Structure formats: C-alpha cells, structure tokens
mmCIF file of C-alpha atoms in Angstrom:
data_model
loop_
_atom_site.group_PDB
_atom_site.id
_atom_site.type_symbol
_atom_site.label_atom_id
_atom_site.label_comp_id
_atom_site.label_asym_id
_atom_site.label_seq_id
_atom_site.Cartn_x
_atom_site.Cartn_y
_atom_site.Cartn_z
ATOM 1 C CA UNK A 18 0.063 -0.107 -0.214
ATOM 2 C CA UNK A 19 3.120 2.222 0.595
ATOM 3 C CA UNK A 20 4.325 1.266 -2.345
ATOM 4 C CA UNK A 21 1.192 2.555 -3.860
ATOM 5 C CA UNK A 22 1.024 5.844 -2.527
ATOM 6 C CA UNK A 23 4.490 6.663 -3.537
ATOM 7 C CA UNK A 24 3.375 5.489 -6.998
ATOM 8 C CA UNK A 25 0.750 7.748 -7.258
ATOM 9 C CA UNK A 26 2.742 10.991 -5.678
ATOM 10 C CA UNK A 27 5.369 10.164 -8.544
ATOM 11 C CA UNK A 28 2.364 9.830 -11.277
ATOM 12 C CA UNK A 29 0.997 12.861 -9.960
ATOM 13 C CA UNK A 30 4.149 15.167 -11.338
ATOM 14 C CA UNK A 31 3.677 13.468 -14.980
ATOM 15 C CA UNK A 32 0.589 14.960 -16.092
ATOM 16 C CA UNK A 33 2.106 14.954 -19.705
ATOM 17 C CA UNK A 34 -0.349 11.558 -20.019
ATOM 18 C CA UNK A 35 -3.798 11.055 -20.396
ATOM 19 C CA UNK A 36 -5.239 10.062 -17.126
ATOM 20 C CA UNK A 37 -6.083 6.423 -18.184
ATOM 21 C CA UNK A 38 -2.575 6.109 -19.444
ATOM 22 C CA UNK A 39 -1.010 7.478 -16.390
ATOM 23 C CA UNK A 40 -3.852 5.399 -13.823
ATOM 24 C CA UNK A 41 -3.283 2.411 -15.768
ATOM 25 C CA UNK A 42 0.803 2.729 -15.640
ATOM 26 C CA UNK A 43 0.537 3.089 -11.615
ATOM 27 C CA UNK A 44 -0.991 0.126 -11.095
ATOM 28 C CA UNK A 45 1.296 -1.868 -13.705
ATOM 29 C CA UNK A 46 3.984 -0.286 -11.682
ATOM 30 C CA UNK A 47 2.351 -1.599 -8.353
ATOM 31 C CA UNK A 48 2.052 -5.110 -9.617
ATOM 32 C CA UNK A 49 5.686 -5.094 -10.254
ATOM 33 C CA UNK A 50 6.318 -4.110 -6.917
ATOM 34 C CA UNK A 51 4.234 -6.730 -5.875
ATOM 35 C CA UNK A 52 4.943 -10.078 -8.376
ATOM 36 C CA UNK A 53 8.504 -8.804 -9.413
ATOM 37 C CA UNK A 54 8.513 -10.383 -12.777
ATOM 38 C CA UNK A 55 8.606 -8.288 -15.919
ATOM 39 C CA UNK A 56 6.291 -9.730 -18.145
ATOM 40 C CA UNK A 57 3.014 -8.573 -19.993
ATOM 41 C CA UNK A 58 1.501 -11.755 -18.354
ATOM 42 C CA UNK A 59 2.732 -11.723 -14.731
ATOM 43 C CA UNK A 60 2.017 -8.008 -14.482
ATOM 44 C CA UNK A 61 -1.604 -8.548 -15.560
ATOM 45 C CA UNK A 62 -2.124 -11.347 -13.101
ATOM 46 C CA UNK A 63 -0.799 -9.271 -10.417
ATOM 47 C CA UNK A 64 -2.943 -6.073 -10.581
ATOM 48 C CA UNK A 65 -5.311 -5.078 -8.544
ATOM 49 C CA UNK A 66 -8.631 -5.289 -10.767
ATOM 50 C CA UNK A 67 -12.377 -7.055 -9.772
ATOM 51 C CA UNK A 68 -12.067 -8.609 -14.002
ATOM 52 C CA UNK A 69 -11.033 -11.570 -14.685
ATOM 53 C CA UNK A 70 -6.862 -11.856 -15.207
ATOM 54 C CA UNK A 71 -7.743 -12.162 -19.114
ATOM 55 C CA UNK A 72 -9.154 -8.740 -19.296
ATOM 56 C CA UNK A 73 -6.172 -7.224 -16.818
ATOM 57 C CA UNK A 74 -3.252 -9.185 -19.016
ATOM 58 C CA UNK A 75 -4.721 -7.502 -22.330
ATOM 59 C CA UNK A 76 -4.767 -3.978 -20.289
ATOM 60 C CA UNK A 77 -1.353 -4.363 -19.788
ATOM 61 C CA UNK A 78 -0.525 -5.888 -23.022
ATOM 62 C CA UNK A 79 -2.581 -2.417 -24.236
ATOM 63 C CA UNK A 80 -0.281 -0.120 -22.285
ATOM 64 C CA UNK A 81 3.069 -1.638 -23.296
ATOM 65 C CA UNK A 82 1.745 -1.344 -26.975
ATOM 66 C CA UNK A 83 0.828 2.341 -26.630
ATOM 67 C CA UNK A 84 2.615 4.655 -29.116
ATOM 68 C CA UNK A 85 2.032 7.632 -26.711
ATOM 69 C CA UNK A 86 4.002 6.130 -23.843
ATOM 70 C CA UNK A 87 6.682 5.642 -26.268
ATOM 71 C CA UNK A 88 6.807 9.233 -27.575
ATOM 72 C CA UNK A 89 6.362 10.552 -23.765
ATOM 73 C CA UNK A 90 9.126 8.031 -22.369
ATOM 74 C CA UNK A 91 11.609 10.614 -21.972
ATOM 75 C CA UNK A 92 9.225 12.775 -19.750
ATOM 76 C CA UNK A 93 9.161 10.244 -17.197
ATOM 77 C CA UNK A 94 13.129 9.533 -17.166
ATOM 78 C CA UNK A 95 13.570 13.519 -17.185
ATOM 79 C CA UNK A 96 11.483 13.529 -13.877
ATOM 80 C CA UNK A 97 13.791 11.001 -12.485
ATOM 81 C CA UNK A 98 17.173 12.508 -13.394
ATOM 82 C CA UNK A 99 16.042 15.637 -11.934
ATOM 83 C CA UNK A 100 16.055 14.005 -8.463
ATOM 84 C CA UNK A 101 19.475 13.121 -8.319
ATOM 85 C CA UNK A 102 21.725 14.670 -10.907
ATOM 86 C CA UNK A 103 23.917 17.059 -9.509
ATOM 87 C CA UNK A 104 23.565 20.725 -10.214
ATOM 88 C CA UNK A 105 27.388 21.836 -9.765
ATOM 89 C CA UNK A 106 30.732 19.967 -10.028
ATOM 90 C CA UNK A 107 30.750 16.600 -12.108
ATOM 91 C CA UNK A 108 28.277 14.624 -13.045
ATOM 92 C CA UNK A 109 29.632 10.709 -13.610
ATOM 93 C CA UNK A 110 27.668 8.541 -16.074
ATOM 94 C CA UNK A 111 28.223 4.793 -16.566
ATOM 95 C CA UNK A 112 27.262 3.854 -20.245
ATOM 96 C CA UNK A 113 27.259 -0.156 -20.906
ATOM 97 C CA UNK A 114 24.968 -2.584 -23.224
ATOM 98 C CA UNK A 115 23.470 -5.789 -22.183
ATOM 99 C CA UNK A 116 21.304 -8.540 -23.723
ATOM 100 C CA UNK A 117 17.500 -7.999 -23.299
ATOM 101 C CA UNK A 118 16.608 -11.422 -24.740
ATOM 102 C CA UNK A 119 17.494 -15.110 -24.187
ATOM 103 C CA UNK A 120 19.046 -15.337 -27.802
ATOM 104 C CA UNK A 121 20.644 -11.717 -27.687
ATOM 105 C CA UNK A 122 18.192 -10.524 -30.800
ATOM 106 C CA UNK A 123 17.621 -7.648 -28.737
ATOM 107 C CA UNK A 124 19.753 -5.541 -26.571
ATOM 108 C CA UNK A 125 19.786 -2.241 -24.554
ATOM 109 C CA UNK A 126 21.948 0.902 -24.447
ATOM 110 C CA UNK A 127 21.854 2.516 -20.596
ATOM 111 C CA UNK A 128 23.266 5.470 -18.966
ATOM 112 C CA UNK A 129 23.618 5.144 -15.222
ATOM 113 C CA UNK A 130 24.386 8.123 -12.620
ATOM 114 C CA UNK A 131 27.348 6.690 -10.718
ATOM 115 C CA UNK A 132 26.494 6.884 -6.985
ATOM 116 C CA UNK A 133 28.110 5.370 -3.598
ATOM 117 C CA UNK A 134 26.560 2.052 -4.312
ATOM 118 C CA UNK A 135 24.396 1.841 -6.715
ATOM 119 C CA UNK A 136 24.011 3.388 -10.606
ATOM 120 C CA UNK A 137 20.871 4.987 -11.026
ATOM 121 C CA UNK A 138 19.239 4.573 -14.251
ATOM 122 C CA UNK A 139 18.821 7.926 -16.131
ATOM 123 C CA UNK A 140 17.307 6.903 -19.991
ATOM 124 C CA UNK A 141 18.115 3.473 -21.732
ATOM 125 C CA UNK A 142 16.575 2.007 -25.107
ATOM 126 C CA UNK A 143 16.377 -1.385 -26.551
ATOM 127 C CA UNK A 144 17.798 -1.921 -29.999
ATOM 128 C CA UNK A 145 18.644 -5.147 -32.615
ATOM 129 C CA UNK A 146 22.074 -6.559 -32.032
ATOM 130 C CA UNK A 147 24.580 -5.491 -34.742
ATOM 131 C CA UNK A 148 22.877 -2.028 -34.952
ATOM 132 C CA UNK A 149 24.615 -0.590 -31.997
ATOM 133 C CA UNK A 150 26.808 1.978 -33.709
ATOM 134 C CA UNK A 151 23.803 3.183 -35.891
ATOM 135 C CA UNK A 152 22.177 4.387 -32.627
ATOM 136 C CA UNK A 153 25.143 5.991 -30.942
ATOM 137 C CA UNK A 154 23.745 9.636 -31.861
ATOM 138 C CA UNK A 155 20.214 9.156 -31.589
ATOM 139 C CA UNK A 156 20.847 7.642 -27.589
ATOM 140 C CA UNK A 157 23.209 11.107 -26.707
ATOM 141 C CA UNK A 158 20.738 12.934 -27.637
ATOM 142 C CA UNK A 159 17.785 11.367 -25.945
ATOM 143 C CA UNK A 160 20.323 11.673 -22.862
ATOM 144 C CA UNK A 161 20.895 15.181 -23.490
ATOM 145 C CA UNK A 162 16.936 15.680 -23.288
ATOM 146 C CA UNK A 163 16.728 13.985 -20.197
ATOM 147 C CA UNK A 164 19.541 15.784 -18.169
ATOM 148 C CA UNK A 165 18.305 18.519 -16.394
ATOM 149 C CA UNK A 166 19.619 22.062 -17.769
ATOM 150 C CA UNK A 167 21.301 22.935 -14.348
ATOM 151 C CA UNK A 168 23.646 19.766 -13.946
ATOM 152 C CA UNK A 169 27.291 19.260 -13.495
ATOM 153 C CA UNK A 170 29.965 18.582 -16.344
ATOM 154 C CA UNK A 171 29.215 15.318 -17.247
ATOM 155 C CA UNK A 172 31.732 12.759 -17.735
ATOM 156 C CA UNK A 173 30.611 9.176 -19.645
ATOM 157 C CA UNK A 174 32.269 6.493 -18.195
ATOM 158 C CA UNK A 175 32.004 3.265 -21.221
ATOM 159 C CA UNK A 176 33.717 -0.163 -21.088
ATOM 160 C CA UNK A 177 35.682 -1.481 -24.316
ATOM 161 C CA UNK A 178 32.763 -1.516 -26.622
ATOM 162 C CA UNK A 179 32.844 2.049 -27.171
ATOM 163 C CA UNK A 180 35.512 3.738 -29.381
ATOM 164 C CA UNK A 181 36.413 6.595 -31.828
ATOM 165 C CA UNK A 182 32.879 7.011 -33.238
ATOM 166 C CA UNK A 183 31.774 7.283 -30.027
ATOM 167 C CA UNK A 184 34.210 9.550 -28.511
ATOM 168 C CA UNK A 185 34.131 12.075 -31.397
ATOM 169 C CA UNK A 186 29.982 12.153 -30.237
ATOM 170 C CA UNK A 187 30.283 12.562 -26.716
ATOM 171 C CA UNK A 188 32.768 15.576 -27.222
ATOM 172 C CA UNK A 189 30.492 17.002 -29.884
ATOM 173 C CA UNK A 190 28.024 17.312 -26.879
ATOM 174 C CA UNK A 191 30.335 19.040 -24.830
ATOM 175 C CA UNK A 192 30.800 16.444 -22.633
ATOM 176 C CA UNK A 193 34.132 14.670 -21.230
ATOM 177 C CA UNK A 194 34.442 10.650 -21.441
ATOM 178 C CA UNK A 195 36.683 7.767 -19.650
ATOM 179 C CA UNK A 196 36.787 4.693 -21.782
ATOM 180 C CA UNK A 197 38.898 1.301 -22.125
ATOM 181 C CA UNK A 198 40.946 0.224 -24.803
ATOM 182 C CA UNK A 199 41.359 -2.974 -25.867
ATOM 183 C CA UNK A 200 41.871 -4.713 -28.796
ATOM 184 C CA UNK A 201 44.256 -3.830 -31.972
ATOM 185 C CA UNK A 202 43.973 -0.424 -31.181
ATOM 186 C CA UNK A 203 46.817 2.045 -31.659
ATOM 187 C CA UNK A 204 47.724 5.498 -30.385
ATOM 188 C CA UNK A 205 49.960 8.258 -31.994
ATOM 189 C CA UNK A 206 52.338 10.129 -29.856
ATOM 190 C CA UNK A 207 53.199 13.840 -30.730
ATOM 191 C CA UNK A 208 56.469 13.296 -32.690
ATOM 192 C CA UNK A 209 54.273 10.756 -34.906
ATOM 193 C CA UNK A 210 55.016 7.637 -33.885
ATOM 194 C CA UNK A 211 52.606 4.775 -33.869
ATOM 195 C CA UNK A 212 52.382 2.430 -31.052
ATOM 196 C CA UNK A 213 49.512 -0.443 -30.347
ATOM 197 C CA UNK A 214 47.713 0.093 -26.923
ATOM 198 C CA UNK A 215 48.884 -3.574 -26.096
ATOM 199 C CA UNK A 216 52.413 -2.026 -25.793
ATOM 200 C CA UNK A 217 51.323 -0.604 -22.484
ATOM 201 C CA UNK A 218 50.488 -3.581 -21.166
ATOM 202 C CA UNK A 219 54.168 -4.723 -20.798
ATOM 203 C CA UNK A 220 54.639 -1.097 -18.546
ATOM 204 C CA UNK A 221 51.700 -1.220 -16.453
ATOM 205 C CA UNK A 222 52.113 -1.321 -12.699
ATOM 206 C CA UNK A 223 49.756 -1.285 -9.530
ATOM 207 C CA UNK A 224 49.544 2.367 -9.639
ATOM 208 C CA UNK A 225 48.251 4.010 -12.036
ATOM 209 C CA UNK A 226 50.163 6.201 -14.586
ATOM 210 C CA UNK A 227 49.834 8.609 -17.007
ATOM 211 C CA UNK A 228 51.220 7.973 -20.501
ATOM 212 C CA UNK A 229 50.905 11.534 -21.615
ATOM 213 C CA UNK A 230 48.645 13.065 -24.735
ATOM 214 C CA UNK A 231 47.946 11.172 -27.814
ATOM 215 C CA UNK A 232 45.736 10.707 -31.145
ATOM 216 C CA UNK A 233 43.873 7.575 -30.640
ATOM 217 C CA UNK A 234 44.709 6.521 -33.863
ATOM 218 C CA UNK A 235 47.289 4.880 -35.962
ATOM 219 C CA UNK A 236 47.764 7.726 -37.924
ATOM 220 C CA UNK A 237 47.519 11.698 -36.758
ATOM 221 C CA UNK A 238 44.748 13.830 -38.700
ATOM 222 C CA UNK A 239 42.404 16.188 -38.196
ATOM 223 C CA UNK A 240 39.433 14.041 -37.322
ATOM 224 C CA UNK A 241 41.173 11.695 -34.380
ATOM 225 C CA UNK A 242 39.946 11.946 -31.174
ATOM 226 C CA UNK A 243 43.384 13.414 -28.496
ATOM 227 C CA UNK A 244 42.811 12.345 -25.202
ATOM 228 C CA UNK A 245 45.348 11.181 -22.508
ATOM 229 C CA UNK A 246 46.337 7.949 -21.358
ATOM 230 C CA UNK A 247 46.385 5.923 -18.496
ATOM 231 C CA UNK A 248 47.157 2.383 -17.182
ATOM 232 C CA UNK A 249 47.240 -0.109 -14.089
ATOM 233 C CA UNK A 250 47.788 -3.597 -13.662
ATOM 234 C CA UNK A 251 44.937 -4.837 -11.123
ATOM 235 C CA UNK A 252 45.782 -7.615 -8.463
ATOM 236 C CA UNK A 253 44.554 -10.544 -9.705
ATOM 237 C CA UNK A 254 41.613 -11.731 -6.818
ATOM 238 C CA UNK A 255 41.777 -15.600 -7.728
ATOM 239 C CA UNK A 256 38.218 -15.559 -8.374
ATOM 240 C CA UNK A 257 37.006 -18.689 -10.553
ATOM 241 C CA UNK A 258 33.673 -19.243 -12.911
ATOM 242 C CA UNK A 259 32.384 -22.742 -11.399
ATOM 243 C CA UNK A 260 29.973 -25.295 -12.982
ATOM 244 C CA UNK A 261 27.170 -26.309 -10.567
ATOM 245 C CA UNK A 262 29.435 -29.570 -9.589
ATOM 246 C CA UNK A 263 32.283 -27.324 -8.361
ATOM 247 C CA UNK A 264 34.440 -27.401 -11.598
ATOM 248 C CA UNK A 265 36.193 -24.671 -12.947
ATOM 249 C CA UNK A 266 34.173 -23.615 -16.051
ATOM 250 C CA UNK A 267 36.710 -24.106 -19.519
ATOM 251 C CA UNK A 268 34.227 -22.788 -22.289
ATOM 252 C CA UNK A 269 35.281 -19.971 -24.449
ATOM 253 C CA UNK A 270 33.185 -17.383 -22.836
ATOM 254 C CA UNK A 271 34.583 -18.014 -19.585
ATOM 255 C CA UNK A 272 38.252 -18.008 -21.363
ATOM 256 C CA UNK A 273 37.350 -14.481 -22.713
ATOM 257 C CA UNK A 274 36.327 -13.247 -19.931
ATOM 258 C CA UNK A 275 39.481 -13.950 -17.395
ATOM 259 C CA UNK A 276 41.757 -12.936 -20.355
ATOM 260 C CA UNK A 277 39.789 -9.605 -19.605
ATOM 261 C CA UNK A 278 39.922 -9.536 -16.053
ATOM 262 C CA UNK A 279 43.630 -10.461 -15.971
ATOM 263 C CA UNK A 280 44.766 -7.736 -18.825
ATOM 264 C CA UNK A 281 45.917 -4.382 -17.230
ATOM 265 C CA UNK A 282 43.351 -1.222 -17.758
ATOM 266 C CA UNK A 283 44.362 1.210 -20.619
ATOM 267 C CA UNK A 284 42.092 3.911 -20.188
ATOM 268 C CA UNK A 285 41.324 6.518 -23.115
ATOM 269 C CA UNK A 286 40.293 10.206 -21.030
ATOM 270 C CA UNK A 287 39.350 13.623 -22.402
ATOM 271 C CA UNK A 288 39.304 15.046 -18.810
ATOM 272 C CA UNK A 289 41.774 17.997 -18.167
ATOM 273 C CA UNK A 290 45.212 16.825 -16.418
ATOM 274 C CA UNK A 291 44.946 19.434 -13.674
ATOM 275 C CA UNK A 292 41.420 18.709 -12.656
ATOM 276 C CA UNK A 293 42.192 14.874 -12.182
ATOM 277 C CA UNK A 294 45.112 12.524 -11.540
ATOM 278 C CA UNK A 295 45.682 9.299 -12.475
ATOM 279 C CA UNK A 296 44.264 7.749 -9.288
ATOM 280 C CA UNK A 297 41.293 9.639 -9.806
ATOM 281 C CA UNK A 298 40.607 8.934 -13.459
ATOM 282 C CA UNK A 299 41.140 5.024 -12.390
ATOM 283 C CA UNK A 300 38.756 5.724 -9.735
ATOM 284 C CA UNK A 301 35.893 6.892 -11.375
ATOM 285 C CA UNK A 302 36.184 4.067 -14.165
ATOM 286 C CA UNK A 303 36.209 1.468 -11.063
ATOM 287 C CA UNK A 304 32.366 2.823 -10.481
ATOM 288 C CA UNK A 305 31.609 1.078 -13.993
ATOM 289 C CA UNK A 306 30.924 -1.892 -12.236
ATOM 290 C CA UNK A 307 27.823 -0.508 -10.852
ATOM 291 C CA UNK A 308 26.029 -0.485 -14.047
ATOM 292 C CA UNK A 309 26.574 -4.405 -14.465
ATOM 293 C CA UNK A 310 24.287 -4.857 -11.056
ATOM 294 C CA UNK A 311 21.663 -2.424 -12.024
ATOM 295 C CA UNK A 312 21.159 -4.919 -14.787
ATOM 296 C CA UNK A 313 21.073 -7.749 -12.340
ATOM 297 C CA UNK A 314 18.108 -6.037 -10.918
ATOM 298 C CA UNK A 315 16.108 -5.942 -13.923
ATOM 299 C CA UNK A 316 16.917 -9.087 -15.403
ATOM 300 C CA UNK A 317 17.679 -11.714 -12.721
ATOM 301 C CA UNK A 318 15.440 -14.810 -11.689
ATOM 302 C CA UNK A 319 16.461 -14.330 -8.010
ATOM 303 C CA UNK A 320 17.015 -10.700 -7.246
ATOM 304 C CA UNK A 321 15.781 -8.747 -9.790
ATOM 305 C CA UNK A 322 12.758 -8.622 -12.292
ATOM 306 C CA UNK A 323 13.471 -11.793 -14.132
ATOM 307 C CA UNK A 324 13.321 -9.984 -17.100
ATOM 308 C CA UNK A 325 15.656 -12.629 -18.907
ATOM 309 C CA UNK A 326 12.944 -14.595 -19.430
ATOM 310 C CA UNK A 327 10.861 -12.136 -21.588
ATOM 311 C CA UNK A 328 9.417 -13.568 -24.840
ATOM 312 C CA UNK A 329 8.976 -9.758 -26.064
ATOM 313 C CA UNK A 330 10.050 -9.250 -29.693
ATOM 314 C CA UNK A 331 9.171 -5.655 -30.273
ATOM 315 C CA UNK A 332 11.290 -2.397 -29.555
ATOM 316 C CA UNK A 333 8.804 -0.529 -28.634
ATOM 317 C CA UNK A 334 7.449 -3.248 -25.923
ATOM 318 C CA UNK A 335 10.780 -3.444 -24.509
ATOM 319 C CA UNK A 336 11.036 0.074 -23.761
ATOM 320 C CA UNK A 337 7.909 0.056 -22.196
ATOM 321 C CA UNK A 338 8.684 -2.940 -20.011
ATOM 322 C CA UNK A 339 11.882 -1.276 -19.229
ATOM 323 C CA UNK A 340 10.557 2.230 -18.504
ATOM 324 C CA UNK A 341 8.405 0.344 -15.433
ATOM 325 C CA UNK A 342 10.937 -1.427 -14.017
ATOM 326 C CA UNK A 343 13.271 2.103 -13.854
ATOM 327 C CA UNK A 344 10.047 3.426 -11.996
ATOM 328 C CA UNK A 345 9.704 0.540 -9.628
ATOM 329 C CA UNK A 346 13.450 0.901 -8.901
ATOM 330 C CA UNK A 347 13.411 4.028 -8.242
ATOM 331 C CA UNK A 348 10.894 3.729 -5.430
ATOM 332 C CA UNK A 349 12.416 1.076 -4.113
ATOM 333 C CA UNK A 350 16.203 2.416 -4.253
ATOM 334 C CA UNK A 351 14.392 6.122 -2.763
ATOM 335 C CA UNK A 352 13.024 4.247 0.084
ATOM 336 C CA UNK A 353 16.133 2.037 0.560
ATOM 337 C CA UNK A 354 18.351 5.503 0.871
ATOM 338 C CA UNK A 355 16.105 6.590 3.394
ATOM 339 C CA UNK A 356 16.087 3.447 5.259
ATOM 340 C CA UNK A 357 19.823 3.564 5.629
ATOM 341 C CA UNK A 358 19.723 7.118 6.768
ATOM 342 C CA UNK A 359 17.513 6.486 9.627
ATOM 343 C CA UNK A 360 19.487 3.413 10.423
ATOM 344 C CA UNK A 361 16.426 0.935 9.756
ATOM 345 C CA UNK A 362 18.778 -1.120 7.859
ATOM 346 C CA UNK A 363 19.641 -2.829 11.059
ATOM 347 C CA UNK A 364 16.426 -4.230 12.035
ATOM 348 C CA UNK A 365 16.121 -5.958 8.369
ATOM 349 C CA UNK A 366 19.276 -7.644 8.628
ATOM 350 C CA UNK A 367 19.796 -11.005 10.256
ATOM 351 C CA UNK A 368 23.248 -10.425 11.143
ATOM 352 C CA UNK A 369 24.752 -7.806 14.040
ATOM 353 C CA UNK A 370 26.780 -5.891 11.669
ATOM 354 C CA UNK A 371 26.246 -1.939 11.928
ATOM 355 C CA UNK A 372 27.426 -1.822 7.895
ATOM 356 C CA UNK A 373 24.542 -2.259 5.410
ATOM 357 C CA UNK A 374 24.674 -5.804 3.650
ATOM 358 C CA UNK A 375 21.693 -5.182 1.922
ATOM 359 C CA UNK A 376 21.403 -3.443 -1.774
ATOM 360 C CA UNK A 377 19.506 -0.421 -1.399
ATOM 361 C CA UNK A 378 16.919 -1.773 -3.925
ATOM 362 C CA UNK A 379 16.434 -4.973 -1.921
ATOM 363 C CA UNK A 380 16.316 -2.820 1.590
ATOM 364 C CA UNK A 381 13.828 -0.514 -0.166
ATOM 365 C CA UNK A 382 11.604 -3.749 -0.943
ATOM 366 C CA UNK A 383 11.381 -4.869 2.738
ATOM 367 C CA UNK A 384 10.641 -1.568 3.874
ATOM 368 C CA UNK A 385 7.643 -1.456 1.658
ATOM 369 C CA UNK A 386 6.197 -4.759 2.065
ATOM 370 C CA UNK A 387 6.339 -4.558 6.206
ATOM 371 C CA UNK A 388 3.637 -2.751 7.960
ATOM 372 C CA UNK A 389 6.225 -2.000 10.831
ATOM 373 C CA UNK A 390 8.076 0.828 8.968
ATOM 374 C CA UNK A 391 5.835 4.314 8.798
ATOM 375 C CA UNK A 392 7.391 6.031 5.110
ATOM 376 C CA UNK A 393 6.895 9.842 4.616
ATOM 377 C CA UNK A 394 7.651 11.309 1.192
ATOM 378 C CA UNK A 395 8.968 14.261 2.533
ATOM 379 C CA UNK A 396 11.739 12.347 4.360
ATOM 380 C CA UNK A 397 12.663 10.179 1.494
ATOM 381 C CA UNK A 398 13.378 13.927 -0.744
ATOM 382 C CA UNK A 399 15.382 14.937 2.436
ATOM 383 C CA UNK A 400 17.114 11.154 1.963
ATOM 384 C CA UNK A 401 18.319 11.906 -1.746
ATOM 385 C CA UNK A 402 19.261 15.385 -1.247
ATOM 386 C CA UNK A 403 22.351 13.675 0.424
ATOM 387 C CA UNK A 404 23.285 11.176 -1.801
ATOM 388 C CA UNK A 405 26.982 10.957 -2.485
ATOM 389 C CA UNK A 406 28.199 11.618 -6.314
ATOM 390 C CA UNK A 407 31.555 9.761 -6.654
ATOM 391 C CA UNK A 408 33.073 12.688 -8.073
ATOM 392 C CA UNK A 409 33.176 14.111 -4.234
ATOM 393 C CA UNK A 410 36.571 14.105 -2.613
ATOM 394 C CA UNK A 411 35.899 11.838 0.130
ATOM 395 C CA UNK A 412 35.205 9.507 -2.370
ATOM 396 C CA UNK A 413 37.909 9.652 -5.282
ATOM 397 C CA UNK A 414 39.930 9.778 -1.806
ATOM 398 C CA UNK A 415 39.136 5.924 -1.420
ATOM 399 C CA UNK A 416 41.205 2.546 -2.660
ATOM 400 C CA UNK A 417 40.323 1.005 -5.722
#
C-alpha cells in the first residue's frame, strides 16, 4: 500500500499523459512491486482488478504497445533524473550494453549516474543486435534531453565496446569521456610515432600511470581523437567461474572473460590533467561495475525482475517494460536510501553488523512490504538530497 502511494505521488508530477494511461501505468508498476516479474502476463495477473485475469493482462498489453507512452517515455526519465543529477561539479555517468532476450536478438544501452553504491538509471533504450553504432547519436541526443539544464559537467564512462565514433559524438555534446581501450587499437604520439595500445600492458604497474596526451589512431589527422592515456595493472583476485558441480568452467566465454579480467586497464580520457590525477581517473572508471549490478536488478530471477525470461520481440514494448522497471527501481531505491539514513537496515538484517549488507533496492523492497515502518515522502526527498556522487573528494580518495 505504501508503495502505491509513492507511485501515485510520482505520477501526479507526470501530467503530460492522459489520466487513464497514467492510472494503468501506476497499477502496472504496483503489480511489478508485488510480482517482481517483468512480463506482460505476470504484471496483468498481479494488478488489483475486479475483472478476470484475461482482461487485466490485455490491459497491460495495450499499455506497453501504446505509441503515446513511447512518445513521452523520455519525460519520465527526465523527471527521475531531475531528482538525483548534481547541479554543480562533475556528473559521472556510466554507459554500457546488455542482452535483453535469451537469444541476444535484442539488447539495451543504458546510462546510469554513478553513486556511492548502486548506479541510478538515467536513460535506456532497446535495439536490435548489430545496430549499436547506428544509434549512438540518437542515444546521446535523448540522454541530453533527459538531463536537466542545470547540471554538473558530464563525464561518460564506458567499457571497451565503445571506440572513436562514440568518443567523437561525446565531445560533440561538449562532454568528457573515460573509456577502456582493448583489442588492436593504436595510438600516435605528438612526434608521429604509432604504437599498439597493448604495448602499455608490459609497463603497467599497480600504481596508476599517465602516459601523456596522444592521438587515438594509427596516424594523426584532423579528425583523430586527442586524449590522455592511463594504465594500471589490477591485483588478481583469484576468483573462478564454476559449474553447478563445482568444477572450473573451461568454455570459450569463461576463458575470454578471464582474459579480460587479467589484462591491465588502458584508459583513454578527455578530462583535463589539472583537474583529475591518474588515481582519480582509475577510481572513476572502477565505478563502471555499478551498471552491471543494475542490469542484474532488472534481469535476474532471484534478485531482480526476471526480465531475462521475456519473450517480447518488439523494441517499443521492450522500452515500455524497461520504463516500468525504471520507475519501480526508483521507488524502492529511494526508500532504501531513506531507510539507511534512518538506520532501519539494522532491523532488516539477520546479522549484527552495523554496516548495511543489503542492496538499497532490496532494502527498500523489504521496507515497502513491511507494516512496521511508516514512510513519509518528505523524508525520502530529504534523503535523496544527501546522496553522495563519486566525484566528491571523500569518494575519490578511497582505495580502488
């Protein structure tokens, strides 16, 4: 019931849609809070309705196919972004892709604000596999529309799948970037000498190192990306991917993943050297793992919304389902933020640790389900104002 009140409060601020569409969206989000399964059928069965399940399912089906919802989808993300994006300083945003369907035919690209904990989803969109480079510009333009006009300087942090075309478009938006460089990429020094980026692996150490300002290409030219290169060799943690029987996995995916984890980081950054030192550049990039956790929140059967089992095969419908997940994630996350600041997590953990051992989203879901805790929207709004952005000095000085 408390979750439904919070949903109504958020939807009241979204007056750009017809009331009936907003009502259906609200009860569908409430259904996701109850069912924790992000599929049309599961949502239809979970919503409160006096009609048979068949009609409730069709109601959700019409919602996710509604072209008006697709048209105004960015307005909801904008309303969410305005609550958390810092108005001054630096605004570190994580960008990555992930498979949406089991056959990998459809994937998503997501931008999340890096926080001290979970990344907060700012914008996302589905696309067909193999068309990622074609939607770079559309995605960045939509992200720019979603972000509030009054915001800190944007830093886009991406993994090795994003290269020169992406960096060019980021600079076109007058933003900065940090990206990992892998595979057979080359860089050219100011004196015109070209080297493979892999050559930095041999000289990478446990301490972050700056390798100077370079052209990110084989031969320098007017359209070449000018950036600074950094490297670090991470300590090997000794983790092994295992089968259900406990044996170490030997498949091609496991071997490729292991190789990527052992390989030193070579990072390209457009950030000014006088504002960020090598340790801070590496620290910012290390927050990239947060977006992987947010993917799990949506797709995992045990800890998330079971979205990896979806049978939807339409970009519009996938976008609508992801919007529903984003709204619900905001609700549970914001309640979790408030609960931690009020020390409620101590009453939700089975251990005696003073430190929070539950994710903010999971903690928020527990609080909403319980009748013991009473939630006030004013307390949630105040709690969100106190969240910490990684570019704050105390976060940047932590060990990575």
